[in-house]
């Protein structure tokens, strides 16, 4: 069966410090991968998605970047955090097209609560 | 532009009462539709989804949702709410395809009174 791991669960960082959040998926190959952010009082916003190694699409301009160095690894980064980067970050994966009848379904990690102070 | 709207930010119901959470979507064509639940500090759990066919969809935990094309709505319902249902609920839509991006509504926070 497939599993998704996201860490750390909570993180407190000072403004201007770097960020690295990691997400890995097990039990499947070539998944689509996603980073979402949920800011306080707001909904979930898609930040990045990836359909393959080294292929990253950004949905909104921001202070963050994403990388996919391996097939099942998705990393969210920042060189210098801003106060506005605080929020709850969720990694998710889905089957690629054609691999499953349910490729429209996203599977979410448990999230990272990031507080930038 | 594609969008999902949840007009109710916060809803409070009494335990045992019925529940309806509203969701409207704006897409070029009928998208795939989802309801997710998020308990405090946790990830998202899929409650139910609509792809096609029967417009009344049954999900987990006693939830159901009805797709109404004429109203561009996909409202979530439960006949009798339990205290453990207190959480934030997100409606989402997707066109599927190669990228399968989910567009989420802003969420509805459900509080359950004893």
Short mmCIF file of C-alpha atoms in Angstrom, two decimals:
data_model
loop_
_atom_site.label_atom_id
_atom_site.label_comp_id
_atom_site.label_asym_id
_atom_site.label_seq_id
_atom_site.Cartn_x
_atom_site.Cartn_y
_atom_site.Cartn_z
CA UNK A 1 0.00 0.00 0.00
CA UNK A 2 1.00 3.59 -0.51
CA UNK A 3 2.04 5.95 2.26
CA UNK A 4 3.10 9.57 2.42
CA UNK A 5 5.46 11.00 4.99
CA UNK A 6 5.84 14.68 5.71
CA UNK A 7 8.17 16.26 8.26
CA UNK A 8 8.62 18.00 10.54
CA UNK A 9 5.16 18.22 12.08
CA UNK A 10 5.83 21.62 13.62
CA UNK A 11 8.51 24.20 13.00
CA UNK A 12 9.27 27.59 14.50
CA UNK A 13 11.71 29.68 12.52
CA UNK A 14 12.93 33.28 12.77
CA UNK A 15 12.33 35.73 9.95
CA UNK A 16 15.13 35.58 7.41
CA UNK A 17 16.10 31.99 8.14
CA UNK A 18 16.03 29.23 5.50
CA UNK A 19 13.37 26.57 5.23
CA UNK A 20 13.30 22.99 4.06
CA UNK A 21 10.22 20.80 4.33
CA UNK A 22 10.42 17.28 3.02
CA UNK A 23 7.80 14.91 1.72
CA UNK A 24 8.26 11.35 0.54
CA UNK A 25 5.85 8.83 -0.92
CA UNK A 26 6.23 5.08 -0.68
CA UNK A 27 4.55 2.24 -2.49
CA UNK A 28 4.03 3.86 -5.85
CA UNK A 29 6.08 5.18 -8.72
CA UNK A 30 5.95 8.39 -10.74
CA UNK A 31 3.27 10.02 -8.61
CA UNK A 32 2.05 13.55 -9.15
CA UNK A 33 3.18 15.59 -6.15
CA UNK A 34 1.75 18.76 -4.67
CA UNK A 35 2.45 21.36 -2.00
CA UNK A 36 -0.50 23.21 -0.51
CA UNK A 37 -0.56 25.94 2.12
CA UNK A 38 -3.35 26.80 4.49
CA UNK A 39 -2.94 30.23 6.03
CA UNK A 40 -4.86 31.11 9.19
CA UNK A 41 -8.48 31.93 8.35
CA UNK A 42 -8.03 31.07 4.71
CA UNK A 43 -8.50 28.05 2.53
CA UNK A 44 -6.00 25.74 0.94
CA UNK A 45 -3.86 27.23 -1.77
CA UNK A 46 -1.91 25.18 -4.28
CA UNK A 47 1.71 26.31 -4.27
CA UNK A 48 3.53 23.83 -6.49
CA UNK A 49 2.90 20.63 -8.35
CA UNK A 50 5.18 18.17 -10.10
CA UNK A 51 4.45 15.50 -12.67
CA UNK A 52 8.00 14.11 -12.73
CA UNK A 53 11.58 14.42 -11.51
CA UNK A 54 12.85 17.94 -11.98
CA UNK A 55 9.48 19.14 -13.29
CA UNK A 56 8.03 21.81 -11.06
CA UNK A 57 5.13 24.14 -11.77
CA UNK A 58 4.45 27.14 -9.57
CA UNK A 59 0.91 28.30 -9.09
CA UNK A 60 1.51 31.59 -7.33
CA UNK A 61 4.52 33.92 -7.12
CA UNK A 62 6.03 33.77 -3.68
CA UNK A 63 9.06 33.49 -1.49
CA UNK A 64 9.12 29.71 -1.75
CA UNK A 65 10.53 27.17 -4.16
CA UNK A 66 10.09 23.44 -4.67
CA UNK A 67 12.31 20.68 -5.95
CA UNK A 68 11.89 17.05 -6.84
CA UNK A 69 15.35 15.45 -6.73
CA UNK A 70 13.97 11.90 -6.74
CA UNK A 71 10.82 10.31 -8.07
CA UNK A 72 9.06 10.14 -4.73
CA UNK A 73 10.65 13.07 -2.91
CA UNK A 74 9.27 16.58 -2.92
CA UNK A 75 10.97 19.42 -1.06
CA UNK A 76 9.64 22.87 -0.22
CA UNK A 77 12.30 25.50 0.43
CA UNK A 78 12.94 29.12 1.13
CA UNK A 79 16.20 31.03 1.35
CA UNK A 80 14.77 33.69 3.67
CA UNK A 81 11.48 33.23 5.46
CA UNK A 82 8.95 36.03 5.78
CA UNK A 83 6.30 36.47 8.45
CA UNK A 84 3.69 35.85 5.77
CA UNK A 85 5.11 32.38 5.16
CA UNK A 86 3.53 31.17 8.39
CA UNK A 87 0.85 28.57 7.85
CA UNK A 88 0.01 24.92 7.62
CA UNK A 89 1.76 23.18 4.74
CA UNK A 90 0.39 20.02 3.24
CA UNK A 91 2.09 17.68 0.82
CA UNK A 92 -0.09 15.47 -1.35
CA UNK A 93 0.25 12.90 -4.09
CA UNK A 94 -1.94 11.32 -6.73
CA UNK A 95 -1.56 8.55 -9.26
CA UNK A 96 -0.38 9.73 -12.66
CA UNK A 97 -2.90 9.62 -15.50
CA UNK A 98 -3.66 6.12 -16.70
CA UNK A 99 -2.20 4.30 -13.73
CA UNK A 100 -5.34 4.16 -11.68
CA UNK A 101 -9.02 4.68 -12.13
CA UNK A 102 -8.85 7.03 -9.18
CA UNK A 103 -6.03 9.28 -10.34
CA UNK A 104 -8.18 12.28 -9.52
CA UNK A 105 -7.98 11.49 -5.82
CA UNK A 106 -5.30 13.23 -3.77
CA UNK A 107 -3.70 11.64 -0.75
CA UNK A 108 -2.47 14.09 1.86
CA UNK A 109 0.33 14.02 4.37
CA UNK A 110 -0.25 15.01 7.98
CA UNK A 111 1.01 18.54 7.47
CA UNK A 112 3.64 20.89 8.88
CA UNK A 113 2.66 23.82 11.06
CA UNK A 114 5.18 26.56 10.32
CA UNK A 115 5.42 29.61 12.55
CA UNK A 116 7.71 32.40 11.43
CA UNK A 117 8.55 34.80 14.26
CA UNK B 1 -11.24 31.49 -13.69
CA UNK B 2 -11.94 28.26 -11.91
CA UNK B 3 -13.09 28.65 -8.33
CA UNK B 4 -14.78 26.92 -5.44
CA UNK B 5 -16.87 28.90 -2.97
CA UNK B 6 -17.93 27.93 0.52
CA UNK B 7 -20.13 30.80 1.69
CA UNK B 8 -20.26 29.75 5.35
CA UNK B 9 -17.04 30.37 7.25
CA UNK B 10 -18.31 29.06 10.58
CA UNK B 11 -21.33 26.95 11.48
CA UNK B 12 -22.53 25.78 14.89
CA UNK B 13 -25.04 22.97 15.26
CA UNK B 14 -26.34 20.98 18.21
CA UNK B 15 -25.41 17.36 18.55
CA UNK B 16 -28.05 15.23 16.88
CA UNK B 17 -29.19 18.01 14.58
CA UNK B 18 -28.93 17.81 10.82
CA UNK B 19 -26.15 19.52 8.91
CA UNK B 20 -25.73 21.03 5.48
CA UNK B 21 -22.53 22.67 4.31
CA UNK B 22 -22.73 24.63 1.10
CA UNK B 23 -20.35 24.52 -1.83
CA UNK B 24 -20.56 26.19 -5.23
CA UNK B 25 -18.14 25.85 -8.08
CA UNK B 26 -17.29 27.81 -11.18
CA UNK B 27 -15.70 25.77 -13.95
CA UNK B 28 -15.93 25.64 -17.71
CA UNK B 29 -17.39 22.15 -17.51
CA UNK B 30 -18.50 19.89 -14.70
CA UNK B 31 -15.42 19.14 -12.64
CA UNK B 32 -14.69 16.28 -10.33
CA UNK B 33 -15.93 17.31 -6.89
CA UNK B 34 -14.69 16.39 -3.44
CA UNK B 35 -15.33 17.00 0.23
CA UNK B 36 -12.43 16.75 2.66
CA UNK B 37 -12.39 17.00 6.45
CA UNK B 38 -9.49 18.34 8.47
CA UNK B 39 -9.27 17.74 12.19
CA UNK B 40 -7.15 20.20 14.20
CA UNK B 41 -3.46 20.01 13.31
CA UNK B 42 -3.95 17.09 10.96
CA UNK B 43 -3.98 16.43 7.27
CA UNK B 44 -6.99 16.08 5.08
CA UNK B 45 -9.23 13.05 4.88
CA UNK B 46 -11.45 12.44 1.89
CA UNK B 47 -15.12 12.15 2.84
CA UNK B 48 -16.60 11.58 -0.60
CA UNK B 49 -16.22 12.40 -4.26
CA UNK B 50 -18.35 12.87 -7.34
CA UNK B 51 -17.12 12.00 -10.80
CA UNK B 52 -20.28 11.20 -12.74
CA UNK B 53 -23.50 9.21 -12.55
CA UNK B 54 -25.76 9.25 -9.52
CA UNK B 55 -25.92 12.81 -8.23
CA UNK B 56 -26.34 11.72 -4.60
CA UNK B 57 -23.00 10.48 -3.32
CA UNK B 58 -22.50 8.55 -0.10
CA UNK B 59 -19.30 8.96 1.86
CA UNK B 60 -17.67 7.87 5.06
CA UNK B 61 -18.81 8.76 8.57
CA UNK B 62 -22.47 9.03 7.49
CA UNK B 63 -21.95 11.99 5.15
CA UNK B 64 -23.54 12.44 1.78
CA UNK B 65 -23.45 15.14 -0.88
CA UNK B 66 -25.71 16.05 -3.73
CA UNK B 67 -24.48 17.38 -7.05
CA UNK B 68 -26.85 19.88 -8.66
CA UNK B 69 -25.68 20.96 -12.09
CA UNK B 70 -28.32 23.68 -12.45
CA UNK B 71 -27.08 25.35 -9.28
CA UNK B 72 -23.38 24.51 -9.70
CA UNK B 73 -23.52 23.18 -6.17
CA UNK B 74 -22.22 20.20 -4.25
CA UNK B 75 -23.58 20.53 -0.72
CA UNK B 76 -22.52 18.19 2.06
CA UNK B 77 -25.14 16.79 4.42
CA UNK B 78 -25.44 14.63 7.48
CA UNK B 79 -28.78 13.77 9.11
CA UNK B 80 -27.50 13.65 12.68
CA UNK B 81 -24.26 15.31 13.77
CA UNK B 82 -21.99 13.80 16.39
CA UNK B 83 -19.61 15.77 18.61
CA UNK B 84 -16.68 14.09 16.85
CA UNK B 85 -17.74 15.76 13.59
CA UNK B 86 -16.39 19.10 14.82
CA UNK B 87 -13.67 19.97 12.30
CA UNK B 88 -13.01 22.07 9.25
CA UNK B 89 -14.57 20.94 6.00
CA UNK B 90 -13.23 21.74 2.56
CA UNK B 91 -14.95 21.44 -0.76
CA UNK B 92 -12.64 20.96 -3.72
CA UNK B 93 -12.81 20.56 -7.47
CA UNK B 94 -10.51 19.22 -10.14
CA UNK B 95 -10.49 18.86 -13.90
CA UNK B 96 -8.38 15.71 -13.59
CA UNK B 97 -6.01 15.16 -16.46
CA UNK B 98 -2.24 15.11 -16.35
CA UNK B 99 -1.76 17.56 -13.53
CA UNK B 100 -4.89 16.90 -11.48
CA UNK B 101 -4.78 20.14 -9.54
CA UNK B 102 -7.32 20.48 -6.78
CA UNK B 103 -8.89 23.87 -6.23
CA UNK B 104 -10.17 24.27 -2.68
CA UNK B 105 -12.83 26.41 -1.13
CA UNK B 106 -11.92 28.49 1.90
CA UNK B 107 -13.37 25.94 4.29
CA UNK B 108 -16.23 25.83 6.79
CA UNK B 109 -15.43 25.39 10.45
CA UNK B 110 -18.04 23.25 12.15
CA UNK B 111 -18.63 23.49 15.89
CA UNK B 112 -20.92 21.00 17.63
CA UNK B 113 -22.76 21.99 20.81
CA UNK B 114 -23.70 19.30 23.34
#
